[in-house]
Structure formats: C-alpha cells, structure tokens
C-alpha cells in the first residue's frame, strides 16, 4: 500500500491502548524514583490517559491491572473513563505478588494455591463484565529456578486445567489473551516461555484464546516479526504489548531501542491483514517510565508506534511482490528500506492538523502547563506504583 489516501485511511483505523501502570511510579528492584504529579488512584490514571488521547487522538483505551487498579465500583470507573472519551481495555491479572505464589500460581504443586489463583482470574472476568472490557490478559510468572525443582509436564497439565476453567467462564465477545515471557522472575524454566507454548494452549482452548506478543519477552536476536507473521497466518495474534528492550525485559518506550525492529513487525502486521479492525489485534503498550516524565513518554510511545505503522504502510507492495517473484533480492530489500527511510512525521503531523490536533503532541502537552499543574495539585495521598 502506498497510495496516500489509503495510507491515511489505514492509519485512521489504528488505535493504541495505554497501560494504567505506565502512569504510576515504577523502577527496578534497586530503586523506585517517585515523580511529582503521579496519580494517587485509578481515576487520576484515567485523567492522565485522557491527556494522551486528547493530544494524539489515537489512544482511546486504557488497560487495567488487578489488584493495582482495584476500586469498589468498576461501573463507576468505566463511567468516569467514558466522560473523558475513554473506554477500559484489557484487564490484566496479577498472580505474581502474593506470598502464596512463591512456587507458582496456576501451576503450583498445591491444589489449594491453584484454586486461589484461578479465583483471582475469575474475579478479573467479573471485572470485565462490570467494565465492559473484552480482553482478559494473562501473564504468569510461574516457573522453576532449578532443574528438578518440579515436573515440567505436570505444570503444563495444571496450567491447561486452569486455563480451561477460566475460558469456560468467558462471555460472548470476550477473549483470553495469553502472554509469554522467556524468563524472569523464574530463572530456569518459565511455564509459558515462548509463543509456541502459548499457541499450543490457545489452540486447544478455542477461538476466544489468542496469543499476546510482548516485544520485550524474547531472547536477544529473536526474529519477532516472524512470530507475528505466523500467528497472524493462524488467526491467533490477539495483541501486542509494545515496549523496547536493550537487554532483557527493560520496558523502555516502544520504538526507542530499535525502531527498525518495530517497523519490521508493523510491516508483517500490514502485510498480513493485522491492521484491519476485523483482525481484532489490540495494539497495547506495556511499559514503565522510571526516570522520564510519564505522560509525555506515553505520548512519545504512541507516536513511535504510529510512525512505524505509517512507514510499513508506505511499503510499495506491488514493487515488493514483483521483486520477490523475480528473485531480485536486492530490489526487494530496497523496497522495504525505502519505506523505512521515509520521513513520515510530516504526514502524521498533517493528519493531526486535519483532525484539529496540534502537529507535535509532546510539545503541545508540555506547553499546556498541565504537567506543572498536576505536580502542584496532586499532593498528599499515596502515589500509585506497580506494587512491587
Ligand atoms: C510481565 O513482565 C508483563 O509484561 C505482563 O504483561 C504484566 O502484566 C506486566 O508486565 C506488568 O508490568
Ligand atoms: Mn507485557
């Protein structure tokens, strides 16, 4: 696709979901640096998310994380979001911060602990019913630290049983998104370490179960775009958790470490129909802003995803196909590189202006004075954090 009007139409159909935890304080196991103006509760997180949407025009959903975003009345939280032009997106479960889960949650050798974990996952489905969220996002820290610690296949069996219980509880139009991660906090064998394991479970579960590709969850050098292409081919790509990594699960701003990789991923998305709303790929961010100001960092991340998407849309598919069919390796590669090296920022700035937005959302947000306002207003209370 390279026709400008088609590129614009495709860009207009893409929305990006931002993570509630990206607005809170975060850090490493060494230090969490608090920042002025950080939200004290899920409502203030939505206020921040609404700013990202207001300045970019393409971030209308917010992912929740339970228990970090626990409130008494989820319908009220959804209504609060709606008043600000937002909807509540994926509900992220958390079965990794309770002492009982030291040896695992749904794969724990003790059935009582497994029941506790499943109860939490079912609570998340109840929350989806109250918020109107369609996606349940499951990430399990489960795994072992030492060879021989537990039986690998028994743990897969326990996982499959738990997933089937939760899957059976999903209502119409609801989905289960299963996320994989190579390592951390388990250091020897994570129970859902890779896309193959996630795919195998999702395939058995049925059409409501799809795989989440978190771009930070692979071994260095992994060809993530290949995974994306194969999952799309199988109709099993449910969502992205976008972020950047230099080393492990660094959770830096999407597109910061390797914009070319993000472009290659988006090229496979575009090439394989993943941008079509009918494909229902949820483009989410999952990242933390440990040292940089959070709202502008989320805005920058949204822009980076948009830029990679716009470049992918600029790939001349006709020329690429012709070069591929004739075996012209250099020409095929040149088509991709031409698109990657296109400066799409003027195109995106123009689209924003056509939609009544400022061309540079980060500059516009910083000039609005809002960052200083929230720093002055949000004093007292307990700043939101990732609960670690
Ligand atoms: C795990 O590292 C993960 O990527 C999962 O998506 C969690 O829900 C999220 O991070 C929490 O930050
Ligand atoms: Mn993630």
CSV table of C-alpha atoms and ligand atoms in Angstrom, one decimal:
chain,number,residue,atom,x,y,z
A,1,UNK,CA,0.0,0.0,0.0
A,2,UNK,CA,1.5,3.4,-0.8
A,3,UNK,CA,-1.4,5.4,-2.2
A,4,UNK,CA,-1.6,8.4,0.3
A,5,UNK,CA,-5.3,8.3,0.8
A,6,UNK,CA,-5.2,4.5,1.5
A,7,UNK,CA,-2.3,5.1,3.9
A,8,UNK,CA,-4.3,7.8,5.7
A,9,UNK,CA,-7.4,5.6,5.9
A,10,UNK,CA,-5.4,2.7,7.4
A,11,UNK,CA,-3.7,5.0,9.9
A,12,UNK,CA,-7.1,6.3,11.0
A,13,UNK,CA,-8.2,2.8,11.8
A,14,UNK,CA,-5.4,2.1,14.2
A,15,UNK,CA,-5.8,2.8,17.9
A,16,UNK,CA,-3.3,2.2,20.7
A,17,UNK,CA,-4.2,1.1,24.2
A,18,UNK,CA,-2.1,2.6,27.0
A,19,UNK,CA,-1.3,0.9,30.4
A,20,UNK,CA,-2.6,2.3,33.6
A,21,UNK,CA,0.6,1.3,35.3
A,22,UNK,CA,2.6,3.4,32.9
A,23,UNK,CA,1.3,6.5,34.7
A,24,UNK,CA,2.3,5.3,38.1
A,25,UNK,CA,5.7,5.2,39.8
A,26,UNK,CA,8.0,2.3,38.7
A,27,UNK,CA,11.6,1.4,38.9
A,28,UNK,CA,13.9,-1.6,39.2
A,29,UNK,CA,14.5,-3.9,42.2
A,30,UNK,CA,17.2,-1.4,43.2
A,31,UNK,CA,15.1,1.8,43.4
A,32,UNK,CA,11.7,3.3,42.5
A,33,UNK,CA,12.1,7.0,42.0
A,34,UNK,CA,8.9,8.9,42.8
A,35,UNK,CA,7.9,11.7,40.5
A,36,UNK,CA,5.8,14.8,41.3
A,37,UNK,CA,2.2,14.7,40.0
A,38,UNK,CA,1.9,11.0,39.8
A,39,UNK,CA,-1.7,9.7,40.1
A,40,UNK,CA,-2.9,8.6,43.5
A,41,UNK,CA,-5.7,6.3,42.3
A,42,UNK,CA,-7.1,4.7,39.1
A,43,UNK,CA,-9.3,7.7,38.5
A,44,UNK,CA,-6.3,10.0,38.3
A,45,UNK,CA,-4.5,7.5,36.0
A,46,UNK,CA,-7.5,7.8,33.7
A,47,UNK,CA,-7.1,11.6,33.8
A,48,UNK,CA,-3.6,11.1,32.5
A,49,UNK,CA,-4.6,8.6,29.9
A,50,UNK,CA,-7.2,11.1,28.7
A,51,UNK,CA,-4.5,13.6,28.1
A,52,UNK,CA,-2.6,11.1,25.9
A,53,UNK,CA,-5.7,10.6,23.9
A,54,UNK,CA,-6.5,14.3,23.7
A,55,UNK,CA,-3.1,15.1,22.3
A,56,UNK,CA,-2.7,12.1,20.0
A,57,UNK,CA,-6.3,11.3,19.0
A,58,UNK,CA,-5.5,7.6,18.8
A,59,UNK,CA,-5.3,6.3,22.4
A,60,UNK,CA,-8.9,5.8,23.5
A,61,UNK,CA,-8.5,2.7,25.7
A,62,UNK,CA,-6.7,2.0,29.0
A,63,UNK,CA,-5.6,-1.4,30.2
A,64,UNK,CA,-6.2,-2.1,33.9
A,65,UNK,CA,-4.1,-4.2,36.2
A,66,UNK,CA,-5.8,-6.0,39.1
A,67,UNK,CA,-5.1,-5.5,42.0
A,68,UNK,CA,-3.2,-2.3,41.2
A,69,UNK,CA,-6.4,-0.7,39.9
A,70,UNK,CA,-8.9,-2.3,42.3
A,71,UNK,CA,-11.8,0.0,43.1
A,72,UNK,CA,-15.2,-0.5,44.9
A,73,UNK,CA,-17.3,0.3,41.8
A,74,UNK,CA,-15.9,-0.8,38.4
A,75,UNK,CA,-19.0,0.5,36.6
A,76,UNK,CA,-18.3,3.9,38.1
A,77,UNK,CA,-14.7,3.7,36.9
A,78,UNK,CA,-16.0,2.8,33.4
A,79,UNK,CA,-18.4,5.8,33.5
A,80,UNK,CA,-15.5,8.1,34.6
A,81,UNK,CA,-13.5,6.8,31.6
A,82,UNK,CA,-16.4,7.4,29.3
A,83,UNK,CA,-16.8,11.0,30.4
A,84,UNK,CA,-13.2,11.5,29.3
A,85,UNK,CA,-13.6,9.9,25.9
A,86,UNK,CA,-12.0,6.7,27.0
A,87,UNK,CA,-13.0,3.0,27.4
A,88,UNK,CA,-11.5,0.5,29.7
A,89,UNK,CA,-9.4,-2.0,27.8
A,90,UNK,CA,-7.7,-5.3,28.7
A,91,UNK,CA,-8.0,-6.5,32.3
A,92,UNK,CA,-4.5,-7.7,33.3
A,93,UNK,CA,-4.5,-10.4,36.0
A,94,UNK,CA,-1.8,-10.5,38.7
A,95,UNK,CA,-1.0,-13.8,40.3
A,96,UNK,CA,2.6,-12.9,40.9
A,97,UNK,CA,2.7,-10.7,44.0
A,98,UNK,CA,1.2,-12.8,46.7
A,99,UNK,CA,3.4,-14.8,49.1
A,100,UNK,CA,1.4,-18.0,48.3
A,101,UNK,CA,2.6,-17.8,44.7
A,102,UNK,CA,6.3,-18.3,45.5
A,103,UNK,CA,6.3,-21.7,43.8
A,104,UNK,CA,3.8,-20.7,41.1
A,105,UNK,CA,0.1,-19.8,40.8
A,106,UNK,CA,-1.9,-21.9,38.4
A,107,UNK,CA,0.9,-24.4,38.1
A,108,UNK,CA,1.7,-24.6,41.9
A,109,UNK,CA,2.0,-28.2,43.2
A,110,UNK,CA,-0.6,-27.4,45.9
A,111,UNK,CA,-4.2,-27.6,44.6
A,112,UNK,CA,-5.3,-25.0,47.2
A,113,UNK,CA,-2.9,-22.4,45.8
A,114,UNK,CA,-4.0,-23.2,42.3
A,115,UNK,CA,-7.6,-22.7,43.4
A,116,UNK,CA,-6.7,-19.3,44.8
A,117,UNK,CA,-5.0,-18.3,41.6
A,118,UNK,CA,-8.0,-19.4,39.5
A,119,UNK,CA,-10.3,-17.5,41.8
A,120,UNK,CA,-8.3,-14.3,41.0
A,121,UNK,CA,-8.6,-14.9,37.3
A,122,UNK,CA,-12.3,-15.4,37.6
A,123,UNK,CA,-12.5,-12.2,39.6
A,124,UNK,CA,-10.9,-10.5,36.6
A,125,UNK,CA,-13.6,-11.9,34.3
A,126,UNK,CA,-16.2,-10.5,36.7
A,127,UNK,CA,-14.5,-7.1,36.5
A,128,UNK,CA,-14.6,-7.3,32.7
A,129,UNK,CA,-18.3,-7.8,32.9
A,130,UNK,CA,-18.6,-4.7,35.1
A,131,UNK,CA,-16.3,-2.5,32.9
A,132,UNK,CA,-17.3,-3.8,29.5
A,133,UNK,CA,-13.7,-4.9,28.8
A,134,UNK,CA,-13.4,-7.5,26.1
A,135,UNK,CA,-9.9,-8.8,26.8
A,136,UNK,CA,-8.6,-10.8,29.8
A,137,UNK,CA,-4.8,-10.6,29.6
A,138,UNK,CA,-3.0,-13.4,31.4
A,139,UNK,CA,0.7,-13.4,32.2
A,140,UNK,CA,2.1,-16.0,34.6
A,141,UNK,CA,5.3,-15.6,36.4
A,142,UNK,CA,5.1,-19.3,37.1
A,143,UNK,CA,8.2,-21.4,36.6
A,144,UNK,CA,11.1,-23.0,38.3
A,145,UNK,CA,14.5,-21.8,39.3
A,146,UNK,CA,16.4,-25.1,39.4
A,147,UNK,CA,16.5,-28.2,37.3
A,148,UNK,CA,14.5,-30.9,39.0
A,149,UNK,CA,12.5,-28.4,41.2
A,150,UNK,CA,9.2,-29.6,39.7
A,151,UNK,CA,7.8,-31.7,36.9
A,152,UNK,CA,7.7,-29.7,33.7
A,153,UNK,CA,4.8,-31.6,32.1
A,154,UNK,CA,2.7,-31.8,35.3
A,155,UNK,CA,3.0,-28.0,35.5
A,156,UNK,CA,1.7,-27.8,31.8
A,157,UNK,CA,-1.2,-30.0,32.8
A,158,UNK,CA,-2.1,-27.8,35.8
A,159,UNK,CA,-1.8,-24.7,33.6
A,160,UNK,CA,-4.1,-26.3,30.9
A,161,UNK,CA,-6.7,-27.1,33.5
A,162,UNK,CA,-6.8,-23.6,35.0
A,163,UNK,CA,-6.9,-22.0,31.6
A,164,UNK,CA,-9.9,-24.3,30.6
A,165,UNK,CA,-11.8,-23.3,33.7
A,166,UNK,CA,-11.3,-19.6,33.0
A,167,UNK,CA,-12.0,-20.0,29.3
A,168,UNK,CA,-15.4,-21.6,30.1
A,169,UNK,CA,-16.3,-18.5,32.1
A,170,UNK,CA,-15.8,-16.0,29.2
A,171,UNK,CA,-18.9,-14.5,27.9
A,172,UNK,CA,-19.8,-13.7,24.3
A,173,UNK,CA,-17.4,-11.4,22.6
A,174,UNK,CA,-14.8,-11.8,25.4
A,175,UNK,CA,-11.3,-13.0,24.7
A,176,UNK,CA,-8.4,-14.6,26.7
A,177,UNK,CA,-5.0,-13.2,25.7
A,178,UNK,CA,-2.1,-15.4,26.8
A,179,UNK,CA,1.2,-13.7,27.1
A,180,UNK,CA,4.6,-15.5,27.1
A,181,UNK,CA,7.9,-14.5,28.6
A,182,UNK,CA,11.3,-16.2,28.3
A,183,UNK,CA,12.4,-15.7,31.9
A,184,UNK,CA,12.1,-13.6,35.0
A,185,UNK,CA,11.1,-14.0,37.8
A,186,UNK,CA,11.7,-17.7,37.1
A,187,UNK,CA,15.2,-18.2,36.1
A,188,UNK,CA,15.4,-21.8,34.9
A,189,UNK,CA,12.1,-22.8,33.2
A,190,UNK,CA,9.2,-20.4,32.8
A,191,UNK,CA,5.9,-22.3,32.3
A,192,UNK,CA,4.8,-20.1,29.3
A,193,UNK,CA,8.2,-19.1,28.0
A,194,UNK,CA,7.5,-18.7,24.3
A,195,UNK,CA,4.9,-18.3,21.5
A,196,UNK,CA,4.9,-22.0,20.8
A,197,UNK,CA,3.7,-22.9,24.3
A,198,UNK,CA,1.2,-20.1,24.3
A,199,UNK,CA,-0.1,-21.0,20.9
A,200,UNK,CA,-0.4,-24.7,21.8
A,201,UNK,CA,-2.6,-23.8,24.8
A,202,UNK,CA,-4.7,-21.3,22.9
A,203,UNK,CA,-5.3,-23.7,20.0
A,204,UNK,CA,-6.7,-26.3,22.5
A,205,UNK,CA,-8.8,-23.7,24.3
A,206,UNK,CA,-10.6,-22.5,21.2
A,207,UNK,CA,-11.3,-19.3,19.2
A,208,UNK,CA,-11.5,-16.9,22.1
A,209,UNK,CA,-8.0,-17.6,23.2
A,210,UNK,CA,-5.2,-15.7,21.4
A,211,UNK,CA,-1.5,-15.0,21.9
A,212,UNK,CA,0.0,-11.7,23.2
A,213,UNK,CA,3.4,-10.7,21.8
A,214,UNK,CA,5.2,-8.6,24.3
A,215,UNK,CA,8.1,-7.2,22.4
A,216,UNK,CA,10.4,-7.3,25.5
A,217,UNK,CA,9.9,-11.0,26.2
A,218,UNK,CA,12.3,-12.8,23.8
A,219,UNK,CA,15.8,-13.9,23.8
A,220,UNK,CA,18.2,-11.3,22.2
A,221,UNK,CA,18.2,-11.8,18.4
A,222,UNK,CA,14.8,-13.4,18.2
A,223,UNK,CA,13.1,-12.7,14.9
A,224,UNK,CA,9.9,-11.3,16.5
A,225,UNK,CA,8.3,-10.3,13.1
A,226,UNK,CA,8.4,-13.9,12.0
A,227,UNK,CA,6.4,-14.9,15.1
A,228,UNK,CA,4.0,-12.1,14.3
A,229,UNK,CA,3.5,-13.2,10.7
A,230,UNK,CA,3.0,-16.9,11.7
A,231,UNK,CA,0.5,-16.0,14.4
A,232,UNK,CA,-1.4,-13.8,12.0
A,233,UNK,CA,-1.5,-16.6,9.5
A,234,UNK,CA,-3.0,-18.8,12.1
A,235,UNK,CA,-5.5,-16.2,13.2
A,236,UNK,CA,-4.0,-16.4,16.7
A,237,UNK,CA,-2.4,-13.0,17.2
A,238,UNK,CA,-4.6,-11.3,19.9
A,239,UNK,CA,-2.5,-8.3,20.9
A,240,UNK,CA,0.8,-6.6,21.3
A,241,UNK,CA,2.5,-5.4,24.5
A,242,UNK,CA,4.8,-2.8,22.9
A,243,UNK,CA,7.9,-1.7,24.7
A,244,UNK,CA,11.6,-1.6,24.0
A,245,UNK,CA,14.4,-3.6,25.4
A,246,UNK,CA,18.2,-3.4,25.1
A,247,UNK,CA,18.9,-6.4,27.3
A,248,UNK,CA,16.0,-8.2,29.0
A,249,UNK,CA,12.5,-7.0,29.9
A,250,UNK,CA,13.6,-3.4,30.0
A,251,UNK,CA,10.1,-1.9,29.4
A,252,UNK,CA,11.5,1.3,27.7
A,253,UNK,CA,9.4,3.4,25.4
A,254,UNK,CA,8.2,1.5,22.3
A,255,UNK,CA,10.5,2.2,19.3
A,256,UNK,CA,13.2,3.7,21.5
A,257,UNK,CA,15.7,0.8,21.3
A,258,UNK,CA,15.2,-0.5,17.8
A,259,UNK,CA,12.8,1.5,15.6
A,260,UNK,CA,13.8,-0.7,12.7
A,261,UNK,CA,12.5,-3.8,14.5
A,262,UNK,CA,9.2,-2.1,15.2
A,263,UNK,CA,9.0,-1.2,11.5
A,264,UNK,CA,9.6,-4.8,10.6
A,265,UNK,CA,7.0,-6.0,13.0
A,266,UNK,CA,4.5,-3.5,11.6
A,267,UNK,CA,5.3,-4.5,8.1
A,268,UNK,CA,4.3,-8.1,8.8
A,269,UNK,CA,1.1,-6.7,10.6
A,270,UNK,CA,0.2,-4.6,7.5
A,271,UNK,CA,1.2,-7.4,5.0
A,272,UNK,CA,-0.9,-10.0,6.8
A,273,UNK,CA,-4.1,-8.0,7.5
A,274,UNK,CA,-3.4,-7.3,11.1
A,275,UNK,CA,-4.3,-3.6,10.8
A,276,UNK,CA,-7.8,-4.5,9.6
A,277,UNK,CA,-10.1,-3.9,12.6
A,278,UNK,CA,-11.7,-7.3,11.7
A,279,UNK,CA,-8.4,-9.0,12.7
A,280,UNK,CA,-9.0,-7.6,16.3
A,281,UNK,CA,-5.3,-7.2,17.1
A,282,UNK,CA,-5.1,-5.0,20.2
A,283,UNK,CA,-2.1,-2.7,19.9
A,284,UNK,CA,-1.2,-2.1,23.5
A,285,UNK,CA,1.7,-0.5,25.3
A,286,UNK,CA,3.2,-2.3,28.3
A,287,UNK,CA,6.0,-0.1,29.6
A,288,UNK,CA,7.2,1.8,32.6
A,289,UNK,CA,8.7,5.3,32.7
A,290,UNK,CA,11.2,5.0,35.5
A,291,UNK,CA,13.2,8.2,35.0
A,292,UNK,CA,11.3,10.2,32.4
A,293,UNK,CA,8.1,12.2,32.8
A,294,UNK,CA,5.3,9.7,32.3
A,295,UNK,CA,2.5,11.4,30.3
A,296,UNK,CA,4.9,12.8,27.6
A,297,UNK,CA,6.7,9.4,27.5
A,298,UNK,CA,3.4,7.6,26.8
A,299,UNK,CA,2.6,10.2,24.1
A,300,UNK,CA,6.0,9.7,22.5
A,301,UNK,CA,5.5,5.9,22.6
A,302,UNK,CA,2.1,6.2,20.8
A,303,UNK,CA,3.8,8.4,18.2
A,304,UNK,CA,6.6,5.9,17.7
A,305,UNK,CA,4.1,3.1,17.1
A,306,UNK,CA,2.2,5.4,14.6
A,307,UNK,CA,5.5,6.2,12.8
A,308,UNK,CA,6.4,2.5,12.4
A,309,UNK,CA,2.9,1.8,11.2
A,310,UNK,CA,3.0,4.7,8.7
A,311,UNK,CA,6.3,3.5,7.3
A,312,UNK,CA,5.0,0.0,7.0
A,313,UNK,CA,2.0,1.4,5.1
A,314,UNK,CA,4.4,3.2,2.7
A,315,UNK,CA,5.9,-0.1,1.6
A,316,UNK,CA,5.2,-0.4,-2.2
A,317,UNK,CA,3.5,-3.8,-2.1
A,318,UNK,CA,3.3,-4.1,-5.8
A,319,UNK,CA,7.0,-3.5,-6.3
A,320,UNK,CA,7.9,-5.7,-3.4
A,321,UNK,CA,5.8,-8.6,-4.8
A,322,UNK,CA,7.4,-8.2,-8.2
A,323,UNK,CA,10.9,-8.2,-6.8
A,324,UNK,CA,10.1,-11.2,-4.7
A,325,UNK,CA,8.6,-13.2,-7.6
A,326,UNK,CA,11.6,-12.5,-9.8
A,327,UNK,CA,14.0,-13.4,-7.1
A,328,UNK,CA,15.5,-9.9,-7.1
A,329,UNK,CA,16.9,-10.0,-3.5
A,330,UNK,CA,18.4,-6.5,-3.7
A,331,UNK,CA,15.3,-4.8,-5.2
A,332,UNK,CA,13.0,-6.5,-2.6
A,333,UNK,CA,15.2,-5.3,0.2
A,334,UNK,CA,15.4,-1.8,-1.3
A,335,UNK,CA,11.6,-1.5,-1.4
A,336,UNK,CA,11.5,-2.2,2.4
A,337,UNK,CA,14.4,0.2,3.1
A,338,UNK,CA,12.9,3.0,1.0
A,339,UNK,CA,9.7,2.8,3.1
A,340,UNK,CA,11.7,2.6,6.4
A,341,UNK,CA,13.8,5.6,5.4
A,342,UNK,CA,10.8,7.7,4.5
A,343,UNK,CA,10.2,10.6,7.0
A,344,UNK,CA,6.6,10.1,7.8
A,345,UNK,CA,6.5,12.7,10.5
A,346,UNK,CA,5.1,15.4,8.2
A,347,UNK,CA,2.4,13.0,7.1
A,348,UNK,CA,1.4,12.3,10.7
A,349,UNK,CA,1.6,15.9,11.7
A,350,UNK,CA,-0.7,16.8,8.8
A,351,UNK,CA,-3.2,14.1,9.7
A,352,UNK,CA,-3.3,15.5,13.3
A,353,UNK,CA,-3.9,19.0,12.0
A,354,UNK,CA,-6.7,17.8,9.8
A,355,UNK,CA,-8.3,16.3,12.9
A,356,UNK,CA,-7.9,19.6,14.9
A,357,UNK,CA,-4.9,18.4,16.9
A,358,UNK,CA,-1.6,20.1,17.3
A,359,UNK,CA,1.1,18.7,15.0
A,360,UNK,CA,3.6,17.9,17.7
A,361,UNK,CA,1.7,16.2,20.6
A,362,UNK,CA,4.7,16.1,23.0
A,363,UNK,CA,5.5,19.8,22.6
A,364,UNK,CA,1.8,20.7,22.8
A,365,UNK,CA,1.4,18.7,26.1
A,366,UNK,CA,4.5,20.3,27.6
A,367,UNK,CA,3.4,23.8,26.6
A,368,UNK,CA,-0.1,23.2,28.1
A,369,UNK,CA,1.3,23.7,31.6
A,370,UNK,CA,-0.6,20.6,32.7
A,371,UNK,CA,2.5,18.8,34.0
A,372,UNK,CA,3.2,21.7,36.4
A,373,UNK,CA,-0.5,21.8,37.4
A,374,UNK,CA,-0.7,18.1,38.4
A,375,UNK,CA,2.6,18.4,40.3
A,376,UNK,CA,1.1,21.3,42.3
A,377,UNK,CA,-2.3,19.7,42.8
A,378,UNK,CA,-1.5,16.1,43.4
A,379,UNK,CA,0.0,16.4,46.9
A,380,UNK,CA,-0.8,14.1,49.8
A,381,UNK,CA,-2.2,10.6,49.5
A,382,UNK,CA,-0.2,7.7,48.2
A,383,UNK,CA,1.2,7.8,44.8
A,384,UNK,CA,0.3,4.8,42.5
A,385,UNK,CA,3.0,2.4,41.9
A,386,UNK,CA,3.3,-1.1,40.5
A,387,UNK,CA,3.0,-2.6,43.9
A,388,UNK,CA,6.4,-4.4,43.9
B,1,LIG,C1,5.2,-9.2,32.6
B,1,LIG,O1,6.6,-8.8,32.5
B,1,LIG,C2,4.3,-8.2,31.9
B,1,LIG,O2,4.8,-7.9,30.6
B,1,LIG,C3,2.9,-8.6,31.9
B,1,LIG,O3,2.2,-8.0,30.8
B,1,LIG,C4,2.4,-7.9,33.1
B,1,LIG,O4,1.1,-7.9,33.3
B,1,LIG,C5,3.1,-6.6,33.0
B,1,LIG,O5,4.4,-6.9,32.6
B,1,LIG,C6,3.1,-5.8,34.3
B,1,LIG,O6,4.0,-4.7,34.1
B,2,LIG,MN1,3.5,-7.5,29.0
